[in-house]
mmCIF file of C-alpha atoms and ligand atoms in Angstrom:
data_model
loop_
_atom_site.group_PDB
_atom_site.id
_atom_site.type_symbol
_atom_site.label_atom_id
_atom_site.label_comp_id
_atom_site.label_asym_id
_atom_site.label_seq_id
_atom_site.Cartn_x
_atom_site.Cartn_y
_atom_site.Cartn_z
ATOM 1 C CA UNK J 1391 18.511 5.595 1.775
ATOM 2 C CA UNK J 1392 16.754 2.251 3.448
ATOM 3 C CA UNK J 1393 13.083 2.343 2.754
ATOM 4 C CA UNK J 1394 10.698 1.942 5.280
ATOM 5 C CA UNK J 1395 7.732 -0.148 5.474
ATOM 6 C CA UNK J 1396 4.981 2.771 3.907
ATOM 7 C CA UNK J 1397 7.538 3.293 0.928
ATOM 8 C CA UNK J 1398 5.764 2.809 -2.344
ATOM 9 C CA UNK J 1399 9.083 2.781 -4.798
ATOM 10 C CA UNK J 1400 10.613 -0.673 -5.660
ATOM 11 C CA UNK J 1401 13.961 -1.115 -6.074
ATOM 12 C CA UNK J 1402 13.386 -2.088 -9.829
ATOM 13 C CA UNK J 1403 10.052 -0.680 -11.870
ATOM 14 C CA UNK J 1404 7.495 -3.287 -11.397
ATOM 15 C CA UNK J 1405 4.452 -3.830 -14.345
ATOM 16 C CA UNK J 1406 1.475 -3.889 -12.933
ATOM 17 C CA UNK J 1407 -2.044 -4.690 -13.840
ATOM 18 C CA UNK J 1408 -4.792 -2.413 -12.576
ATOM 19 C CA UNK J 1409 -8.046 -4.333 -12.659
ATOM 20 C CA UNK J 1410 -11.321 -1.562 -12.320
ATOM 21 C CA UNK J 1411 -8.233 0.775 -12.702
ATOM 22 C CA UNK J 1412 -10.790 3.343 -14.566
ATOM 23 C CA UNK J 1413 -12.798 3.361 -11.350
ATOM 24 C CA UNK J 1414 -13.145 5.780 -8.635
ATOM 25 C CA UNK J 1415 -10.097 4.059 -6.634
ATOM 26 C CA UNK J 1416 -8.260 3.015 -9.970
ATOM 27 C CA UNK J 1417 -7.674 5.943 -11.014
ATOM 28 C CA UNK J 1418 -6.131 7.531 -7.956
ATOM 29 C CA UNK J 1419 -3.902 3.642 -7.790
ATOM 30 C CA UNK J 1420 -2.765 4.470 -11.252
ATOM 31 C CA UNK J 1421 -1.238 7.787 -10.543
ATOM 32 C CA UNK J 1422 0.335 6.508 -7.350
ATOM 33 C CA UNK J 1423 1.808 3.979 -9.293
ATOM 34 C CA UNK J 1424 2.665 6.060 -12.193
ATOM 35 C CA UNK J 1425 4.325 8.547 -9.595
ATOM 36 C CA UNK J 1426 6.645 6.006 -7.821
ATOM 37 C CA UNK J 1427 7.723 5.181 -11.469
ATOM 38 C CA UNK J 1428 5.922 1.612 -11.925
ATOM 39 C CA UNK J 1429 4.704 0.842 -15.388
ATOM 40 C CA UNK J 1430 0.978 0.308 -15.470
ATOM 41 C CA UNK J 1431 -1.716 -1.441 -17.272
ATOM 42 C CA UNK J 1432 -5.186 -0.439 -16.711
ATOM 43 C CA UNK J 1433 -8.447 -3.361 -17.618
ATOM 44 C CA UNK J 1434 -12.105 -1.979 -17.264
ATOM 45 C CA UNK J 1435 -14.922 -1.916 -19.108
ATOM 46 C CA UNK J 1436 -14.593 1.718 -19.175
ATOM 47 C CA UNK J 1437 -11.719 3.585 -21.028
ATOM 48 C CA UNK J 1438 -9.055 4.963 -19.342
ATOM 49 C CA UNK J 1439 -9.495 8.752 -19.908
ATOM 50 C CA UNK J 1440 -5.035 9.196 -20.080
ATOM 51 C CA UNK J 1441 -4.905 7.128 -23.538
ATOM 52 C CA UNK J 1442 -1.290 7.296 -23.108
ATOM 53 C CA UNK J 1443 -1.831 4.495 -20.324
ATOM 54 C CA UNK J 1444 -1.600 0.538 -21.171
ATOM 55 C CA UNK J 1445 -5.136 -0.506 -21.442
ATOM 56 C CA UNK J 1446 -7.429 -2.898 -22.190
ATOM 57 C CA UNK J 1447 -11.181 -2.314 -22.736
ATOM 58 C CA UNK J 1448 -13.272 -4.830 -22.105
ATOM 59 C CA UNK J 1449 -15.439 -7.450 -19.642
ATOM 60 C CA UNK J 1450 -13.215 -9.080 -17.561
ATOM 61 C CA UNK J 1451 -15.955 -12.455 -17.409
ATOM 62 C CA UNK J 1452 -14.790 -12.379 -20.883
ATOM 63 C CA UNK J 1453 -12.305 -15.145 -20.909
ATOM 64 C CA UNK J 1454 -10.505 -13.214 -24.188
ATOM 65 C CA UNK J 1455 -10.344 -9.662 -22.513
ATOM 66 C CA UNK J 1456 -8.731 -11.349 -19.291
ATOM 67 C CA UNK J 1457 -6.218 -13.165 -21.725
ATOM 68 C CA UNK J 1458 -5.570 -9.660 -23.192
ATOM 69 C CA UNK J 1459 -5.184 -8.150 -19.316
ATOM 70 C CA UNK J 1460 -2.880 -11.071 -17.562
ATOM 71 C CA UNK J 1461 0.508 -11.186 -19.822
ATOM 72 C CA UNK J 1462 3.884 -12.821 -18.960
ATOM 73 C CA UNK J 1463 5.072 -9.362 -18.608
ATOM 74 C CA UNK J 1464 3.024 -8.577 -15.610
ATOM 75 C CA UNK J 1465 4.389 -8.842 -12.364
ATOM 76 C CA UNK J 1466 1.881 -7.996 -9.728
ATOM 77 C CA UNK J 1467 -2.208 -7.398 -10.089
ATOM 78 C CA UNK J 1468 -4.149 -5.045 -7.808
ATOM 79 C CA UNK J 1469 -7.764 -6.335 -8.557
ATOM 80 C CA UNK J 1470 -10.367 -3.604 -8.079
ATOM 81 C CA UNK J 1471 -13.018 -4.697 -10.737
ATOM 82 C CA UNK J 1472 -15.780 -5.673 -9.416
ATOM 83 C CA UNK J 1473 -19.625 -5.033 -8.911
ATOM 84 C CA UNK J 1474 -19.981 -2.612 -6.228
ATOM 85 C CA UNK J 1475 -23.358 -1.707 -5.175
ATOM 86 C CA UNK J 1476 -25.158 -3.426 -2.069
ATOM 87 C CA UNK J 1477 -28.198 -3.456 -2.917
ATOM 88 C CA UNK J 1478 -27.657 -4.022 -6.273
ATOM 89 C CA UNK J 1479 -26.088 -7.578 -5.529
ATOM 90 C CA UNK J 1480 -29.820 -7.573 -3.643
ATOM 91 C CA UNK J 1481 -31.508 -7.156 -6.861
ATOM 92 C CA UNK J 1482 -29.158 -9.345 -8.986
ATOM 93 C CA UNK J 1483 -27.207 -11.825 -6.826
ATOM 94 C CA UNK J 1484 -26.157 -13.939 -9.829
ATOM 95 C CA UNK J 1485 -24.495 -11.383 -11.926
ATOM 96 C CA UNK J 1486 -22.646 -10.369 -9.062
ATOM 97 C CA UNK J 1487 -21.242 -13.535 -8.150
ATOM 98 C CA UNK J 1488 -20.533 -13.793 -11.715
ATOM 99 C CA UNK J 1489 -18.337 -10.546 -11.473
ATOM 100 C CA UNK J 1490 -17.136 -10.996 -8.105
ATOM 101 C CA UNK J 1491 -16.518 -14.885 -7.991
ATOM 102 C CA UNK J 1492 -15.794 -15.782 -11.248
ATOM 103 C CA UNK J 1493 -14.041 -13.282 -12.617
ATOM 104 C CA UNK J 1494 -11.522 -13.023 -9.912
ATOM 105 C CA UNK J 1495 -10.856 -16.966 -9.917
ATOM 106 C CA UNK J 1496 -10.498 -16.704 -14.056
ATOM 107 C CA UNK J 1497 -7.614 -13.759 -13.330
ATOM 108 C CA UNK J 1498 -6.310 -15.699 -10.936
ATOM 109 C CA UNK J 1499 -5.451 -18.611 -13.001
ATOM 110 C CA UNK J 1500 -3.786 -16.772 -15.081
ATOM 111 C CA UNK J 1501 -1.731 -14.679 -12.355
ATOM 112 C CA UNK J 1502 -0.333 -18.463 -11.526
ATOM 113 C CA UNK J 1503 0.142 -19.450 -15.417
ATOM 114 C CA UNK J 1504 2.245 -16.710 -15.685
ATOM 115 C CA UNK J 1505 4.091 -16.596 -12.249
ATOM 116 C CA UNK J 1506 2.783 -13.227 -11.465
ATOM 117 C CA UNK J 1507 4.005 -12.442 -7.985
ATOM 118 C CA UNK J 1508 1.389 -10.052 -6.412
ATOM 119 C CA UNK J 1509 -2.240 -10.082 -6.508
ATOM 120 C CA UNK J 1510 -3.752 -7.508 -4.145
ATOM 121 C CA UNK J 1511 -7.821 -7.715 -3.882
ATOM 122 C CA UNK J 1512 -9.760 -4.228 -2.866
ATOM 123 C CA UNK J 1513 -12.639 -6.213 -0.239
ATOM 124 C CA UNK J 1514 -14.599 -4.612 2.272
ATOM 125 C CA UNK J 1515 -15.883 -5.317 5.763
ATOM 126 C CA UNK J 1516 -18.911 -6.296 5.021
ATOM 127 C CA UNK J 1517 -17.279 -9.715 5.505
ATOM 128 C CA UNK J 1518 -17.907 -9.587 8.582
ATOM 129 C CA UNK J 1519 -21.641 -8.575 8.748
ATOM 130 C CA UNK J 1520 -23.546 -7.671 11.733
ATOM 131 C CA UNK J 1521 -21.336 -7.694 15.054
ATOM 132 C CA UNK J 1522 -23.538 -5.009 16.844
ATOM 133 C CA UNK J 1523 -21.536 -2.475 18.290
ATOM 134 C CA UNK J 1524 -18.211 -4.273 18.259
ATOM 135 C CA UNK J 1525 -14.971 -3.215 16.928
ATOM 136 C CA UNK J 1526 -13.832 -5.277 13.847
ATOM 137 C CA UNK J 1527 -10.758 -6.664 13.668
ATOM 138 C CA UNK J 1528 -9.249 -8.729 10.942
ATOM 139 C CA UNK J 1529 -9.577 -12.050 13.038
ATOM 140 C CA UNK J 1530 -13.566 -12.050 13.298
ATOM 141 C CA UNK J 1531 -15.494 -14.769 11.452
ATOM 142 C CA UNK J 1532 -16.848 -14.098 8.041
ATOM 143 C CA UNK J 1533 -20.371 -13.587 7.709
ATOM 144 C CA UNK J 1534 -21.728 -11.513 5.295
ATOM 145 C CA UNK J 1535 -25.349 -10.108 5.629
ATOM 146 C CA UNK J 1536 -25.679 -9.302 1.689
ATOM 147 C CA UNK J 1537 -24.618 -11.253 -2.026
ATOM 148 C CA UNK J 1538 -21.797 -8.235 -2.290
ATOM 149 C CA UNK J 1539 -20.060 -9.351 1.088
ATOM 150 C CA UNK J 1540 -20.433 -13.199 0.304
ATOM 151 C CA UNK J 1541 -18.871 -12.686 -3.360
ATOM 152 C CA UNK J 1542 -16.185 -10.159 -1.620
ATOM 153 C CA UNK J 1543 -15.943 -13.010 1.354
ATOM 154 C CA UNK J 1544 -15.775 -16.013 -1.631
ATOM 155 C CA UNK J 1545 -12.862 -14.153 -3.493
ATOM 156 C CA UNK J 1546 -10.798 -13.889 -0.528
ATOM 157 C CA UNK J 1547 -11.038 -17.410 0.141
ATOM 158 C CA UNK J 1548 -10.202 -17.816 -3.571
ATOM 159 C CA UNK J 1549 -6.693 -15.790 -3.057
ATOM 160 C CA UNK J 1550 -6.045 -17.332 0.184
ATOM 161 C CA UNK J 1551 -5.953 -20.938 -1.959
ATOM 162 C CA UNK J 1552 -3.690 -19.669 -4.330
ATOM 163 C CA UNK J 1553 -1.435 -18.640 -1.563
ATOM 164 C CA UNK J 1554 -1.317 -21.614 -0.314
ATOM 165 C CA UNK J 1555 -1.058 -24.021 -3.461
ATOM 166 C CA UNK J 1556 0.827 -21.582 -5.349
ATOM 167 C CA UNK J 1557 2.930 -19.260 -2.870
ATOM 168 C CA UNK J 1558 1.339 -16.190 -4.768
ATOM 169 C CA UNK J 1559 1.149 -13.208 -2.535
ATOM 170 C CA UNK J 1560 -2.262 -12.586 -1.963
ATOM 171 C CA UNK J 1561 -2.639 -9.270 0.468
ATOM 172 C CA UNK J 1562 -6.516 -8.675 1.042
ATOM 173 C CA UNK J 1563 -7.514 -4.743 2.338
ATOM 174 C CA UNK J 1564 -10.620 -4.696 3.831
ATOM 175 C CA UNK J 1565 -11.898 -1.245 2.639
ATOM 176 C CA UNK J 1566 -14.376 1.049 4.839
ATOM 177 C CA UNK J 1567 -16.301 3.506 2.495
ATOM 178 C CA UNK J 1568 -14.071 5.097 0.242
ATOM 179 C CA UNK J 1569 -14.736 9.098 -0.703
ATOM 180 C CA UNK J 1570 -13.237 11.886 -2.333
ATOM 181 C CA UNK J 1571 -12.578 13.291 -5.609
ATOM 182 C CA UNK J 1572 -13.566 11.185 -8.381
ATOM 183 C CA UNK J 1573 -16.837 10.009 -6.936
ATOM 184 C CA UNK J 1574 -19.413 11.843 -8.963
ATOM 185 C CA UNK J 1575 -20.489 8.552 -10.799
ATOM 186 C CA UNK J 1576 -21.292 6.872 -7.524
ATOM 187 C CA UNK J 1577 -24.102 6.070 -5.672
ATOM 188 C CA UNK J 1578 -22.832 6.074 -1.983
ATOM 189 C CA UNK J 1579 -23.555 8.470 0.812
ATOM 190 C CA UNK J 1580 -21.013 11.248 0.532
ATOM 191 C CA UNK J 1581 -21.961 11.357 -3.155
ATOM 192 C CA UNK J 1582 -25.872 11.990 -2.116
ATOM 193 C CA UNK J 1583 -24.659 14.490 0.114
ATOM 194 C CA UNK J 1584 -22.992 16.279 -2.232
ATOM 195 C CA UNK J 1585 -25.707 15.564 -5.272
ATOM 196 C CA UNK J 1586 -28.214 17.214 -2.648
ATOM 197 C CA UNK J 1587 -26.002 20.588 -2.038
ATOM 198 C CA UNK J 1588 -25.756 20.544 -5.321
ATOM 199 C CA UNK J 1589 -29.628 20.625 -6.409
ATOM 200 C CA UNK J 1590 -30.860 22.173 -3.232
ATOM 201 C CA UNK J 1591 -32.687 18.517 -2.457
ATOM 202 C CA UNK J 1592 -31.917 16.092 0.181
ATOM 203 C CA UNK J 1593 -31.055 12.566 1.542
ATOM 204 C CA UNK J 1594 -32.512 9.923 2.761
ATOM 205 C CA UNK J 1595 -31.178 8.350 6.113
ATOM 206 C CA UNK J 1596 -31.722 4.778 7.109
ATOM 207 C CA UNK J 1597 -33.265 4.399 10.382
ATOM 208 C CA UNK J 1598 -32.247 6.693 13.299
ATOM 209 C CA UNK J 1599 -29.009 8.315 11.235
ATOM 210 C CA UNK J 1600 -27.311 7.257 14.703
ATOM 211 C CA UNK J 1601 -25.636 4.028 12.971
ATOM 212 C CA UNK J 1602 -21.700 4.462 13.070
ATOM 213 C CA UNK J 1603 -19.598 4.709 10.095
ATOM 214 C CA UNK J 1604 -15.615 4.802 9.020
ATOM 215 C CA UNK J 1605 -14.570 6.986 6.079
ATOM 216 C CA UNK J 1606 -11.344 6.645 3.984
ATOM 217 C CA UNK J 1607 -10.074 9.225 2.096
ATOM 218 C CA UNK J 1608 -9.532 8.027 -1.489
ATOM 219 C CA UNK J 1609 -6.204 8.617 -1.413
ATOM 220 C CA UNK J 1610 -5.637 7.185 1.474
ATOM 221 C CA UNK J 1611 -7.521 3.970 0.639
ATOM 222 C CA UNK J 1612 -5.248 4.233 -3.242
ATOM 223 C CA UNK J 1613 -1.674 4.502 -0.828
ATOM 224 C CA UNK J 1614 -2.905 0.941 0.803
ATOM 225 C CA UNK J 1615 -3.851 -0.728 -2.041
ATOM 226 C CA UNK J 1616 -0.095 0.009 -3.419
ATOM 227 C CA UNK J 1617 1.297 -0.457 -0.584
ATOM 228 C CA UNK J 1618 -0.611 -3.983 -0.310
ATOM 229 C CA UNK J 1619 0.716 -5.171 -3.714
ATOM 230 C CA UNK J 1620 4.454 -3.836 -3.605
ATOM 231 C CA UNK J 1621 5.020 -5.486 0.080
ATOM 232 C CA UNK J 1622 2.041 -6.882 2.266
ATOM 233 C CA UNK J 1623 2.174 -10.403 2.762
ATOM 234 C CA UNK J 1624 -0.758 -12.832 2.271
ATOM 235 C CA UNK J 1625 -4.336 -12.289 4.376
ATOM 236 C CA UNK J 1626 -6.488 -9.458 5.569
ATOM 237 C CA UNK J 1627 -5.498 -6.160 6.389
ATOM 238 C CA UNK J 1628 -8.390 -3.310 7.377
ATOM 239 C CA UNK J 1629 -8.321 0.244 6.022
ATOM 240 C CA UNK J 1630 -9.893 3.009 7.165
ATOM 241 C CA UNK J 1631 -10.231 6.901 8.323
ATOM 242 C CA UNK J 1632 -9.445 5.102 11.913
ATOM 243 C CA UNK J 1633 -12.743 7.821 13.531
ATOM 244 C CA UNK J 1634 -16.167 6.489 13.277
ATOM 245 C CA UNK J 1635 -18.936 9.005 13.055
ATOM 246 C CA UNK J 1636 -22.438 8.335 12.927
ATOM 247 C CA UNK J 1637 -24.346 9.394 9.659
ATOM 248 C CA UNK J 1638 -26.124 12.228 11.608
ATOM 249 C CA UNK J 1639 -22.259 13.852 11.789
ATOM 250 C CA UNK J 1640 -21.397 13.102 8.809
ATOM 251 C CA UNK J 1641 -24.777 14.702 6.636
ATOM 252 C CA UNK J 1642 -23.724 17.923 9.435
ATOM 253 C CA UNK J 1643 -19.911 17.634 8.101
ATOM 254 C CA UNK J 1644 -21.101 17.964 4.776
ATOM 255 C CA UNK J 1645 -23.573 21.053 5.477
ATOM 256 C CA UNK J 1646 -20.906 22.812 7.084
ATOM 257 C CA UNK J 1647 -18.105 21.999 4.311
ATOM 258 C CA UNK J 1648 -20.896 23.134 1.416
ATOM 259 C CA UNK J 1649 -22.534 25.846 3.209
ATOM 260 C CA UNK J 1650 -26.010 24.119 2.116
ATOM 261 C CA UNK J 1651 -29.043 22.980 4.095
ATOM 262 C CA UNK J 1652 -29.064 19.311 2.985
ATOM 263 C CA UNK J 1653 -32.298 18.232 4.168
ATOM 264 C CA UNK J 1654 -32.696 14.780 5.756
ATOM 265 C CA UNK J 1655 -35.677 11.929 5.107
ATOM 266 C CA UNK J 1656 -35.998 9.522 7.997
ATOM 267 C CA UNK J 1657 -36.832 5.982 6.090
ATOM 268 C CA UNK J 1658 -36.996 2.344 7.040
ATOM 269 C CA UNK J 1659 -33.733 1.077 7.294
ATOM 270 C CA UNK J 1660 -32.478 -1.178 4.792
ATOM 271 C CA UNK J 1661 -31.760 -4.951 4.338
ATOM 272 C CA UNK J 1662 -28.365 -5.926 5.116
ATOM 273 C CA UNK J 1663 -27.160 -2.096 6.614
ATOM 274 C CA UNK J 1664 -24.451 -3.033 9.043
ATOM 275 C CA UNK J 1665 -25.528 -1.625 12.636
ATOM 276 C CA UNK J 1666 -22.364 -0.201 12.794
ATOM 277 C CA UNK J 1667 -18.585 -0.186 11.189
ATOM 278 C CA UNK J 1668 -15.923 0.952 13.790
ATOM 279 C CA UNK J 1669 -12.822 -0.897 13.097
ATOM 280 C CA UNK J 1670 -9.170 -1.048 14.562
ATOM 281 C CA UNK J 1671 -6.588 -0.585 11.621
ATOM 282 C CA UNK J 1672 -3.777 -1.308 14.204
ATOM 283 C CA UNK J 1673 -2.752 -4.062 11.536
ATOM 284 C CA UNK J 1674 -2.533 -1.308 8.925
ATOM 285 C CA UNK J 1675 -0.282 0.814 11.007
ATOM 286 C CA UNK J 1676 2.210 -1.760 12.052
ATOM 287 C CA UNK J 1677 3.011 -2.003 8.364
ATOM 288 C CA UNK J 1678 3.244 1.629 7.348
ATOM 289 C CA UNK J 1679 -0.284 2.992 6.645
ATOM 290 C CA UNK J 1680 -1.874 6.195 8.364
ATOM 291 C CA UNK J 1681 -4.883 8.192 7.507
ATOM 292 C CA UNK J 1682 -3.804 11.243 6.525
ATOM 293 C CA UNK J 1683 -6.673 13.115 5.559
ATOM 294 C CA UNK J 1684 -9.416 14.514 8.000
ATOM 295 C CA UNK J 1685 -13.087 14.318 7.010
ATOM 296 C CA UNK J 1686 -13.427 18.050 7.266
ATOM 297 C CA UNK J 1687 -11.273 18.078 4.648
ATOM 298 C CA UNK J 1688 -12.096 15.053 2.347
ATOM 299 C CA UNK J 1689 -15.400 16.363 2.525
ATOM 300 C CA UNK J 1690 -13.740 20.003 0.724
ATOM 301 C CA UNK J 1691 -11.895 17.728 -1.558
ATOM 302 C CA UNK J 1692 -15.321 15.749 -2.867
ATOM 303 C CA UNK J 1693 -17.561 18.778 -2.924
ATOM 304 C CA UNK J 1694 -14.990 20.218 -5.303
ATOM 305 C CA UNK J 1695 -16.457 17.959 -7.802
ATOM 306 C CA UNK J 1696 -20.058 19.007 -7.296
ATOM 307 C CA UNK J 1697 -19.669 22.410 -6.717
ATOM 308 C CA UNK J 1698 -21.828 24.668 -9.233
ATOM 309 C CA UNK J 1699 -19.268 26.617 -11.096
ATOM 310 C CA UNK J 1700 -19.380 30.576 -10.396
ATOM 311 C CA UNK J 1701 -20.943 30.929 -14.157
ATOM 312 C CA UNK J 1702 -23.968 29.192 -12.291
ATOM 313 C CA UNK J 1703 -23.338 26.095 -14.547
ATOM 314 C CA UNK J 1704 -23.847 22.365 -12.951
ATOM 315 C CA UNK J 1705 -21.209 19.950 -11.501
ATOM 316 C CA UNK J 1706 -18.774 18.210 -13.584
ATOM 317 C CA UNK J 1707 -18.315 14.710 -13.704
ATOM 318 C CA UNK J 1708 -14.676 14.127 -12.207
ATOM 319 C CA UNK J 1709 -14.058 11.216 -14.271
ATOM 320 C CA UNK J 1710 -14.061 12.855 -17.303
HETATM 321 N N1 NAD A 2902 -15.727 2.737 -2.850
HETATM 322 C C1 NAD A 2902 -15.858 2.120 -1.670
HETATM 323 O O1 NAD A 2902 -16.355 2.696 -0.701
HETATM 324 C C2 NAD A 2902 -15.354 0.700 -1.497
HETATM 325 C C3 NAD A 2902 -15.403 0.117 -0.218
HETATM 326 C C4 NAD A 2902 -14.965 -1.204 -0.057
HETATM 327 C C5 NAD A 2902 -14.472 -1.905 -1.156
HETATM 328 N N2 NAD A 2902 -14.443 -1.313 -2.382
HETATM 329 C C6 NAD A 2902 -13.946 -2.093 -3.528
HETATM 330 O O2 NAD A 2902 -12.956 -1.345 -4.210
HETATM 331 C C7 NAD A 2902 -13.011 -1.663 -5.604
HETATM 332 C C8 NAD A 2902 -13.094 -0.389 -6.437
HETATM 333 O O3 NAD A 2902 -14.273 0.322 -6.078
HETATM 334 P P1 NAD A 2902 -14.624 1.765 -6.661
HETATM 335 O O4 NAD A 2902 -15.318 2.508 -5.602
HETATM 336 O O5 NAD A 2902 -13.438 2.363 -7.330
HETATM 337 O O6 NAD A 2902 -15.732 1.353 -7.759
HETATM 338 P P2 NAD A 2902 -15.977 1.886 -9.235
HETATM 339 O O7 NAD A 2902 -17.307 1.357 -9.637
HETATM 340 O O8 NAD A 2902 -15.728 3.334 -9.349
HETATM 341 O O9 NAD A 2902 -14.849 1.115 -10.038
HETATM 342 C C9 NAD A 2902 -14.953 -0.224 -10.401
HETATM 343 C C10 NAD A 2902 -14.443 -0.356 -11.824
HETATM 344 O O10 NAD A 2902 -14.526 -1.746 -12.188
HETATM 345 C C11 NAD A 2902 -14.949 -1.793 -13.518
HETATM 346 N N3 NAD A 2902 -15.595 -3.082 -13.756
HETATM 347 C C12 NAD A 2902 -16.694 -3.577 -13.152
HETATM 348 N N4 NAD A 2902 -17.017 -4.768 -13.660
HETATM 349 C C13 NAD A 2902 -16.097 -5.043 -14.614
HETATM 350 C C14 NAD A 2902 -15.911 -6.114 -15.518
HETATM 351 N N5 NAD A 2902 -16.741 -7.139 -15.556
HETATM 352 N N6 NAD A 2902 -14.872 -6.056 -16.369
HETATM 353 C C15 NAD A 2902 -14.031 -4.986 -16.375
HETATM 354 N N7 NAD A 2902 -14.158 -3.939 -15.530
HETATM 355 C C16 NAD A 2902 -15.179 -3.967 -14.672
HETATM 356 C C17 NAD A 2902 -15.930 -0.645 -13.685
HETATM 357 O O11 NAD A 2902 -16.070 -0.267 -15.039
HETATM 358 C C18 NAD A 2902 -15.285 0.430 -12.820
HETATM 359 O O12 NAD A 2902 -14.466 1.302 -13.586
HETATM 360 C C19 NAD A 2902 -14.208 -2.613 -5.791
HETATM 361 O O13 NAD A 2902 -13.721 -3.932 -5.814
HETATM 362 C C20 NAD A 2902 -15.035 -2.378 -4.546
HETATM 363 O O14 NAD A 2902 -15.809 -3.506 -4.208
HETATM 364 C C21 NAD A 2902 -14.868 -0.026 -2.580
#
């Protein structure tokens, strides 16, 4: 059977080091991997809840725990580790350079000790800060507006190096925000939306609400990041839902989906909000990636999580 570009099964089972793998986005790479019969090793500060899964618990800034995570057995690394919050790299710009920087440059030096093949890095488009209402593309300047998209922008340049001095394959996807199952722990806007169904309370929304915005699908968003390691080559490649909607639809998607009145607080936007994100994954496409889930539906999938049970109980946490 020849095996098109989207396939995600290698010829020969590859070992492969999930970085963050007990994250929102891990966790969904690790069962894609698992499924197209890869061997995995998961490295996060968090335990990995399958404890029949290769892992390593531990800070990855910790020189030791990265030693423990980057072995001559591992052939490719899909590096999702990182500090994620916005406004937290607001509040503490130096730890998240720390995380972001560092800690990727430390795991890369190790991917080239021990000729690792692969390294794929989870970034965002936040790279590109504020372009107004333009599309992006993967060929716009970088110029981040916020500590998270400079570290995410830094670490890029940091694979692109290696590339170059070291012919590792360094594929970079440029994430739009990522939602779905799985997200209970976070702090991003489907999660308030669902948090607010949930508790009969409501959200706040930045400015006018009229600011554009691309979802993913986490699944979606796990499928490129494997398909980024196994075959991508080198440089940027942007993922998303491939619709932009502005935050006003998507708080109405998300009363609709729950059947709750999810009440809305107009409040001063904040620093470093992008004006808008509508991008063009036409890069994506020409090497095998496709959206495949709606937001109608992601939305179903993430309030699944939240949902009070019919005893009248709370929401579980998904990661657990
Ligand atoms: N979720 C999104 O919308 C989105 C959008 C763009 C890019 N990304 C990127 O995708 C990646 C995964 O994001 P996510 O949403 O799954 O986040 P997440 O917070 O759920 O997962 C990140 C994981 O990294 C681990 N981690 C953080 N610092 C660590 C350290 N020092 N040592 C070891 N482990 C550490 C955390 O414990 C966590 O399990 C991140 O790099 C993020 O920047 C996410």
């Amino acid at each position: 059977m020849s095996r098109g570009p989207a396939d995600v099964h290698a010829p020969a089972a590859l070992q492969v080091l999930i970085t963050g793998g007990s994250g929102f986005i891990g966790r969904h790479v690790v069962a894609l991997l698992k499924a197209a019969g890869h061997h995995v090793r998961v490295a996060d500060l968090d335990g990995f809840p399958d404890k029949s899964v290769d892992s390593v618990t531990g800070d990855l800034c910790d020189r030791h725990v990265r030693e423990d995570a980057v072995t001559s057995d591992i052939d490719a690394v899909v590096h999702l580790a990182a500090a994620t919050s916005v406004l937290g790299s607001i509040e503490r710009p130096t730890h998240v350079h720390r995380t972001n920087v560092e800690m990727t440059a430390g795991l890369l030096e190790l991917a080239r000790e021990h000729d690792v093949s692969a390294f794929a890095l989870a970034s965002t488009n936040a790279v590109v800060g504020d372009i107004g209402q333009r599309t992006i593309t993967e060929d716009l300047p970088l110029a981040p507006l916020t500590p998270y998209g400079g570290t995410k922008a830094a670490a890029e340049m940091l694979l692109y190096g290696y590339a170059g001095a070291f012919g590792l394959r360094t594929p970079v996807v440029r994430l739009t925000n990522v939602y779905g199952p799985g997200m209970a722990h976070k702090d991003s806007f489907v999660p308030r939306l669902m948090r607010a169904a949930a508790c009969g309370g409501g959200v706040q929304i930045y400015g006018d609400g009229e600011q554009r915005r691309d979802l993913v699908h986490v699944g979606d968003a796990a499928r490129a990041m494997v398909l980024a390691v196994l075959s991508w080559p080198t440089g940027p490649v942007i993922i998303g839902g491939s619709r932009s909607y502005t935050v006003n639809e998507i708080a109405q998607v998300a009363r609709d989906t729950t059947g709750r009145a999810i009440a809305a607080e107009r409040v001063a936007p904040k620093p470093g909000e992008m004006p808008a994100v509508v991008v063009d994954i036409a890069r994506a496409r020409s090497r095998g990636f496709q959206p495949s889930v709606s937001l109608v539906d992601g939305m179903r999938s993430a309030w699944a999580d939240f949902a009070p049970s019919p005893d009248g109980h709370g929401s579980v946490d998904a990661r657990d």
